[in-house]
């Protein structure tokens, strides 16, 4: 349910805590994110928090960014429990005017303040301790939750379910390795990848009441303690290597110093990747992968709304009860967007059933769903890519969302199948998959490797007959349909010249011969910006069986309805910045949205209905999905269920 309740002038942002308008600046965005985290992650009541609270420093008044007060105490300087200073993401902790010394000075003049948190390029937390009659600010992993004492170690049940903070956390961790370990960005990514795998392994395989991915506050204080924590994480990595030999060599090590690893573990240990919502993990994952993705061969992220569109269209043509049995392939999987979207669509269905099965027990439902989805992924989800970095990124994405990583292959999918690695050939076969879904590399620049001129490859394809060089995306159409079972469904992102160029009519005729077009959705030029401005469409095709193809060749052609739509808005501009719906006068529209959320109460996760004021992405894709599923499929039932 949603209703328009207000508008926000351009350049303003609505305060999460007070609802008042504030100037939209990089610093304010960080502060608003932390206000949301304090309430929704850390569990502090709104009435216990103040923004820009004035405190007296000598004869002057200064304002702290966020003050958290003791429970049921008057909001005065003497009752401040936690001070939080939030800076834009490029401010260093050593900054003379805005660094951690500013925070410490504020803590010192608030005599009863126990904790402080500084957030900028890094995140640093402090506890006030008294030694030899003097108060000192000691580094700790994090400020405490509202309903607990400070905690050094976590069980699975009291791991936090992140809200909007995981993206910034991942970015800080990756940059911390990059800047403090002296590694190139791609090598920093590899080290961070190892640590992420240790974290996921700990959640899925360790004793849930004796997790091993942690560093205690005491360990953070000494080199001996940091070395001890590193040895514990290295033991986890040994287990990771045994479980994922297709990703990590047995002789690989975690090549970061104990102090660097201590920071990363301290940042990540409180969160659960298993519990985190898909979109939150997706944004965090894209943050670090995107910074390492050059796109020099046409590789880039497929926006998540386009992944949603393709998966919703394809899955809607199958019986809902059969989704978990579908064999799914992305032959140009890139970072794994389509596979993860499909995986999480199935996971949501399974979780809903498991919640009922376990009478609302959230933890039991999480673990049961984890086991269900892991088995499904290992059996039915497959991907290939020619770029080894993207293969690693996709494997990481799959592991974070449920697994199936052993089925992500480093392979040029356009090669003859006999040239595939022997161990892949039993998994990737002709007429084998129920669903193929992909966004192949494309572009108009042959120097970027998106044109295929290898005769050994071209000889495999009907669409390459008589041609010396063929854009890769044209060959992918044929290869995708080759992999599909008769009756299977393909969703593919294609440049619009394939759909409209008179010189490429032979491709369109071939597609109509071997397949039936279910849908074509025209996408705006901004869809893949800032990487490429190629005009594209999502095309959904059902593969014909041999009898249907024979009838077509004999001239017996079936007229059938095709769903067609044009998306004018995609939710972001040419620079990749999010766009929100506005009035003609420029003000952003704010809606009140009712939703079911998971919240912490006394250390437990419970479901609760809540309302929030939210900006609305200027994106036509959700409306197109709704029209296709709720109206078009209903009125054109021949596509509704694939038997």
Coordinates of N, CA, C and O in Angstrom, one line a residue, residues 208-321:
X208 N 26.4 -22.9 15.4 CA 25.8 -21.6 15.4 C 25.9 -20.8 16.8 O 25.7 -19.6 16.9
X209 N 26.3 -21.6 17.8 CA 26.5 -20.9 19.1 C 28.0 -20.8 19.4 O 28.3 -20.3 20.5
X210 N 28.8 -21.1 18.5 CA 30.3 -21.0 18.7 C 30.9 -20.6 17.4 O 31.8 -21.2 16.9
X211 N 30.5 -19.5 16.8 CA 31.0 -18.9 15.6 C 32.5 -18.6 15.8 O 32.9 -18.1 16.8
X212 N 33.3 -18.7 14.7 CA 34.7 -18.5 14.7 C 35.2 -17.2 14.0 O 36.3 -16.8 14.2
X213 N 34.3 -16.6 13.3 CA 34.7 -15.4 12.6 C 34.4 -14.2 13.5 O 33.3 -13.6 13.5
X214 N 35.4 -13.9 14.3 CA 35.3 -12.7 15.2 C 36.7 -12.3 15.7 O 37.7 -13.0 15.5
X215 N 36.8 -11.1 16.2 CA 37.9 -10.6 16.9 C 37.4 -9.9 18.1 O 36.5 -9.1 18.0
X216 N 37.9 -10.3 19.3 CA 37.3 -9.6 20.5 C 38.0 -8.3 20.7 O 39.0 -7.9 20.1
X217 N 37.3 -7.5 21.6 CA 37.8 -6.1 21.9 C 39.2 -6.2 22.5 O 40.1 -5.4 22.3
X218 N 39.4 -7.3 23.4 CA 40.7 -7.5 24.0 C 41.8 -7.8 23.0 O 42.9 -7.3 23.0
X219 N 41.4 -8.6 22.0 CA 42.4 -9.0 20.9 C 42.8 -7.8 20.1 O 43.9 -7.7 19.6
X220 N 41.8 -6.8 19.9 CA 42.1 -5.6 19.1 C 43.2 -4.8 19.7 O 43.8 -4.0 19.0
X221 N 43.4 -4.9 21.0 CA 44.3 -4.0 21.7 C 45.8 -4.3 21.6 O 46.6 -3.5 21.9
X222 N 46.1 -5.6 21.2 CA 47.5 -6.0 21.2 C 47.9 -6.7 19.9 O 47.0 -7.3 19.3
X223 N 49.2 -6.7 19.6 CA 49.6 -7.4 18.4 C 49.4 -8.9 18.6 O 49.1 -9.7 17.7
X224 N 49.6 -9.4 19.8 CA 49.5 -10.8 20.1 C 48.0 -11.2 19.9 O 47.7 -12.3 19.3
X225 N 47.1 -10.4 20.3 CA 45.7 -10.6 20.1 C 45.3 -10.7 18.6 O 44.5 -11.5 18.2
X226 N 45.8 -9.7 17.9 CA 45.5 -9.7 16.4 C 46.1 -10.9 15.7 O 45.4 -11.4 14.8
X227 N 47.3 -11.3 16.1 CA 47.8 -12.6 15.6 C 47.0 -13.8 15.9 O 46.8 -14.7 15.1
X228 N 46.5 -13.8 17.1 CA 45.6 -14.9 17.5 C 44.3 -15.0 16.7 O 43.9 -16.0 16.2
X229 N 43.7 -13.8 16.4 CA 42.5 -13.7 15.6 C 42.8 -14.1 14.2 O 42.0 -14.8 13.6
X230 N 44.0 -13.7 13.7 CA 44.3 -14.1 12.3 C 44.5 -15.6 12.2 O 44.0 -16.2 11.2
X231 N 45.1 -16.3 13.2 CA 45.2 -17.7 13.1 C 43.8 -18.4 13.1 O 43.6 -19.4 12.4
X232 N 42.9 -17.8 13.8 CA 41.5 -18.4 13.9 C 40.8 -18.2 12.5 O 40.2 -19.2 12.0
X233 N 41.0 -17.1 11.8 CA 40.5 -16.9 10.5 C 41.2 -17.8 9.5 O 40.5 -18.3 8.5
X234 N 42.5 -17.9 9.6 CA 43.2 -18.8 8.7 C 42.7 -20.3 8.8 O 42.7 -21.0 7.8
X235 N 42.3 -20.7 10.0 CA 41.7 -22.1 10.1 C 40.4 -22.1 9.3 O 40.2 -23.2 8.7
X236 N 39.6 -21.1 9.4 CA 38.4 -21.0 8.6 C 38.7 -21.1 7.1 O 38.1 -21.8 6.3
X237 N 39.8 -20.4 6.7 CA 40.2 -20.4 5.3 C 40.6 -21.7 4.8 O 40.4 -22.1 3.7
X238 N 41.3 -22.5 5.7 CA 41.7 -23.9 5.3 C 40.4 -24.7 5.0 O 40.4 -25.5 4.1
X239 N 39.4 -24.5 5.8 CA 38.1 -25.2 5.5 C 37.5 -24.7 4.2 O 36.9 -25.5 3.5
X240 N 37.6 -23.4 4.0 CA 37.1 -22.8 2.7 C 37.7 -23.4 1.5 O 37.1 -23.8 0.6
X241 N 39.1 -23.6 1.6 CA 39.8 -24.2 0.5 C 39.4 -25.6 0.2 O 39.3 -26.0 -0.9
X242 N 39.1 -26.3 1.3 CA 38.7 -27.7 1.1 C 37.3 -27.8 0.5 O 37.0 -28.7 -0.3
X243 N 36.4 -26.8 0.9 CA 35.1 -26.9 0.3 C 35.0 -26.3 -1.1 O 34.1 -26.7 -1.9
X244 N 35.9 -25.3 -1.4 CA 35.8 -24.7 -2.7 C 37.1 -24.8 -3.4 O 37.8 -23.8 -3.8
X245 N 37.5 -26.0 -3.8 CA 38.8 -26.2 -4.5 C 38.7 -25.6 -5.9 O 39.8 -25.4 -6.5
X246 N 37.5 -25.4 -6.4 CA 37.3 -24.8 -7.8 C 37.6 -23.3 -7.7 O 37.6 -22.7 -8.8
X247 N 37.7 -22.7 -6.5 CA 37.9 -21.3 -6.4 C 39.2 -21.0 -5.9 O 39.9 -20.1 -6.4
X248 N 39.7 -21.7 -4.9 CA 41.0 -21.4 -4.2 C 41.9 -22.6 -4.3 O 41.5 -23.7 -4.0
X249 N 43.2 -22.3 -4.7 CA 44.2 -23.3 -4.6 C 44.6 -23.7 -3.2 O 44.5 -22.8 -2.3
X250 N 45.0 -24.9 -3.0 CA 45.3 -25.4 -1.7 C 46.5 -24.6 -1.0 O 46.5 -24.5 0.2
X251 N 47.3 -24.0 -1.9 CA 48.5 -23.3 -1.3 C 48.2 -21.8 -1.1 O 49.1 -21.0 -0.7
X252 N 47.0 -21.3 -1.4 CA 46.6 -19.9 -1.2 C 46.5 -19.6 0.3 O 46.1 -20.4 1.1
X253 N 46.9 -18.4 0.7 CA 46.9 -17.9 2.0 C 46.1 -16.5 2.1 O 46.0 -15.9 1.0
X254 N 45.7 -16.1 3.3 CA 45.2 -14.8 3.4 C 46.4 -13.8 3.6 O 47.1 -13.9 4.6
X255 N 46.7 -13.0 2.6 CA 47.9 -12.2 2.5 C 47.7 -10.8 3.0 O 47.9 -9.9 2.2
X256 N 47.1 -10.6 4.2 CA 47.0 -9.3 4.8 C 47.6 -9.4 6.2 O 47.6 -10.4 6.8
X257 N 48.1 -8.2 6.6 CA 48.7 -8.2 7.9 C 47.6 -8.3 9.0 O 46.4 -8.0 8.8
X258 N 48.0 -8.8 10.2 CA 47.0 -9.0 11.3 C 46.2 -7.8 11.6 O 45.0 -7.8 11.9
X259 N 46.9 -6.6 11.6 CA 46.1 -5.3 11.9 C 45.1 -5.0 10.9 O 44.0 -4.5 11.2
X260 N 45.4 -5.3 9.6 CA 44.4 -5.1 8.5 C 43.2 -6.1 8.6 O 42.1 -5.7 8.5
X261 N 43.6 -7.3 8.9 CA 42.5 -8.4 9.0 C 41.7 -8.1 10.2 O 40.5 -8.2 10.2
X262 N 42.3 -7.5 11.3 CA 41.5 -7.2 12.5 C 40.5 -6.2 12.2 O 39.3 -6.3 12.7
X263 N 40.8 -5.2 11.4 CA 39.8 -4.1 11.0 C 38.7 -4.7 10.2 O 37.5 -4.5 10.5
X264 N 39.0 -5.6 9.2 CA 38.0 -6.1 8.3 C 37.1 -7.0 9.1 O 35.8 -7.0 9.0
X265 N 37.6 -7.9 10.0 CA 36.8 -8.8 10.8 C 35.9 -8.1 11.7 O 34.7 -8.4 11.9
X266 N 36.5 -7.0 12.3 CA 35.7 -6.2 13.3 C 34.5 -5.5 12.6 O 33.5 -5.3 13.2
X267 N 34.7 -5.1 11.3 CA 33.6 -4.5 10.5 C 32.5 -5.5 10.2 O 31.3 -5.2 10.2
X268 N 32.9 -6.7 9.8 CA 32.0 -7.7 9.3 C 31.3 -8.6 10.3 O 30.2 -9.2 10.0
X269 N 32.0 -8.8 11.5 CA 31.6 -9.9 12.3 C 30.2 -9.8 12.9 O 29.5 -10.8 13.1
X270 N 29.7 -8.6 13.0 CA 28.3 -8.5 13.6 C 27.2 -8.8 12.7 O 26.1 -9.0 13.1
X271 N 27.5 -8.8 11.4 CA 26.4 -8.9 10.4 C 26.3 -10.4 10.0 O 27.2 -11.2 10.0
X272 N 25.1 -10.7 9.5 CA 24.8 -12.0 8.9 C 24.5 -11.8 7.4 O 23.6 -11.1 7.0
X273 N 25.4 -12.5 6.6 CA 25.1 -12.5 5.2 C 24.0 -13.5 4.8 O 23.2 -13.3 3.9
X274 N 23.8 -14.5 5.7 CA 22.7 -15.4 5.4 C 21.3 -14.8 5.6 O 20.4 -15.1 4.9
X275 N 21.2 -13.9 6.6 CA 19.9 -13.3 6.9 C 19.7 -12.0 6.0 O 18.6 -11.6 5.9
X276 N 20.7 -11.4 5.4 CA 20.6 -10.1 4.8 C 19.7 -10.2 3.6 O 19.7 -11.2 2.8
X277 N 18.9 -9.2 3.3 CA 18.1 -9.1 2.2 C 18.9 -9.1 0.9 O 20.0 -8.6 0.8
X278 N 18.3 -9.6 -0.2 CA 19.0 -9.8 -1.5 C 19.5 -8.4 -2.0 O 20.7 -8.3 -2.4
X279 N 18.7 -7.4 -2.0 CA 19.0 -6.1 -2.5 C 20.2 -5.5 -1.7 O 21.1 -4.9 -2.3
X280 N 20.2 -5.7 -0.4 CA 21.3 -5.1 0.4 C 22.6 -5.8 0.1 O 23.6 -5.2 -0.1
X281 N 22.6 -7.1 0.0 CA 23.8 -7.8 -0.4 C 24.2 -7.5 -1.8 O 25.4 -7.3 -2.1
X282 N 23.2 -7.3 -2.7 CA 23.5 -7.0 -4.1 C 24.2 -5.6 -4.2 O 25.2 -5.5 -5.0
X283 N 23.7 -4.6 -3.5 CA 24.4 -3.3 -3.6 C 25.8 -3.4 -3.0 O 26.7 -2.7 -3.5
X284 N 26.0 -4.1 -1.9 CA 27.3 -4.2 -1.3 C 28.3 -4.9 -2.2 O 29.4 -4.4 -2.4
X285 N 27.8 -5.9 -2.8 CA 28.6 -6.7 -3.7 C 29.0 -5.9 -5.0 O 30.2 -5.9 -5.4
X286 N 28.0 -5.2 -5.5 CA 28.3 -4.4 -6.7 C 29.3 -3.3 -6.4 O 30.1 -2.8 -7.2
X287 N 29.3 -2.8 -5.1 CA 30.2 -1.7 -4.7 C 31.6 -2.1 -4.9 O 32.4 -1.3 -5.5
X288 N 32.0 -3.3 -4.5 CA 33.4 -3.7 -4.6 C 33.7 -4.3 -6.0 O 34.8 -4.1 -6.5
X289 N 32.8 -5.1 -6.5 CA 33.1 -5.6 -7.9 C 33.1 -4.6 -8.9 O 34.0 -4.5 -9.8
X290 N 32.2 -3.6 -8.8 CA 32.2 -2.5 -9.8 C 33.4 -1.7 -9.9 O 33.8 -1.3 -11.0
X291 N 34.1 -1.5 -8.7 CA 35.3 -0.7 -8.7 C 36.5 -1.5 -9.4 O 37.5 -0.8 -9.7
X292 N 36.3 -2.8 -9.6 CA 37.4 -3.6 -10.3 C 37.0 -4.0 -11.7 O 37.8 -4.7 -12.4
X293 N 35.8 -3.5 -12.2 CA 35.3 -4.0 -13.4 C 35.6 -2.9 -14.5 O 35.0 -1.8 -14.5
X294 N 36.5 -3.2 -15.4 CA 36.9 -2.2 -16.4 C 35.9 -2.1 -17.6 O 35.8 -1.1 -18.3
X295 N 35.3 -3.3 -17.9 CA 34.3 -3.3 -19.0 C 35.0 -3.2 -20.4 O 34.4 -2.7 -21.4
X296 N 36.3 -3.6 -20.5 CA 37.0 -3.4 -21.8 C 36.6 -4.4 -22.8 O 37.0 -4.3 -24.0
X297 N 35.8 -5.4 -22.5 CA 35.3 -6.4 -23.5 C 33.8 -6.4 -23.4 O 33.2 -7.5 -23.6
X298 N 33.2 -5.3 -23.1 CA 31.7 -5.2 -23.1 C 31.1 -5.8 -21.8 O 29.9 -6.0 -21.7
X299 N 31.9 -6.0 -20.7 CA 31.3 -6.5 -19.5 C 30.9 -5.4 -18.6 O 31.7 -4.4 -18.4
X300 N 29.8 -5.5 -18.0 CA 29.3 -4.5 -17.0 C 28.1 -5.1 -16.3 O 27.5 -6.1 -16.7
X301 N 27.7 -4.5 -15.2 CA 26.5 -5.0 -14.5 C 25.3 -4.9 -15.3 O 25.0 -3.9 -16.0
X302 N 24.5 -6.0 -15.2 CA 23.1 -5.8 -15.7 C 22.3 -5.3 -14.5 O 22.3 -5.9 -13.4
X303 N 21.7 -4.1 -14.6 CA 20.9 -3.5 -13.5 C 19.9 -4.5 -12.9 O 19.3 -5.3 -13.7
X304 N 19.8 -4.5 -11.6 CA 18.9 -5.5 -11.0 C 17.5 -5.4 -11.4 O 16.8 -6.4 -11.4
X305 N 17.0 -4.2 -11.8 CA 15.6 -4.2 -12.3 C 15.4 -4.9 -13.6 O 14.4 -5.5 -13.9
X306 N 16.5 -4.9 -14.4 CA 16.4 -5.7 -15.7 C 16.5 -7.2 -15.4 O 15.8 -8.0 -16.0
X307 N 17.3 -7.6 -14.4 CA 17.3 -9.0 -14.0 C 16.0 -9.4 -13.5 O 15.5 -10.5 -13.8
X308 N 15.3 -8.5 -12.7 CA 14.0 -8.8 -12.1 C 13.0 -9.0 -13.3 O 12.2 -9.9 -13.3
X309 N 13.1 -8.1 -14.3 CA 12.2 -8.2 -15.4 C 12.3 -9.5 -16.1 O 11.3 -10.2 -16.4
X310 N 13.5 -9.9 -16.5 CA 13.8 -11.1 -17.2 C 13.3 -12.3 -16.4 O 12.6 -13.2 -17.0
X311 N 13.7 -12.4 -15.1 CA 13.3 -13.6 -14.3 C 11.8 -13.6 -14.1 O 11.2 -14.7 -14.2
X312 N 11.2 -12.5 -13.8 CA 9.7 -12.5 -13.6 C 9.0 -13.0 -14.9 O 8.0 -13.7 -14.8
X313 N 9.4 -12.5 -16.0 CA 8.8 -12.9 -17.3 C 8.9 -14.4 -17.5 O 8.0 -15.0 -17.9
X314 N 10.1 -14.9 -17.4 CA 10.4 -16.3 -17.7 C 9.7 -17.2 -16.7 O 9.0 -18.1 -17.1
X315 N 9.9 -16.9 -15.4 CA 9.3 -17.7 -14.4 C 7.7 -17.7 -14.4 O 7.1 -18.7 -14.1
X316 N 7.2 -16.6 -14.9 CA 5.7 -16.5 -15.0 C 5.1 -17.5 -16.0 O 3.9 -17.8 -16.0
X317 N 5.9 -18.0 -16.9 CA 5.5 -18.9 -17.9 C 5.5 -20.4 -17.5 O 5.2 -21.3 -18.2
X318 N 6.0 -20.6 -16.2 CA 6.1 -21.9 -15.7 C 5.2 -22.1 -14.5 O 4.8 -21.1 -13.8
X319 N 4.7 -23.3 -14.2 CA 4.0 -23.6 -13.0 C 4.8 -23.2 -11.8 O 6.0 -23.6 -11.7
X320 N 4.3 -22.5 -10.9 CA 5.0 -22.0 -9.7 C 5.6 -23.2 -8.9 O 6.7 -23.1 -8.4
X321 N 5.0 -24.3 -8.9 CA 5.5 -25.5 -8.2 C 6.7 -26.1 -8.8 O 7.3 -27.0 -8.2

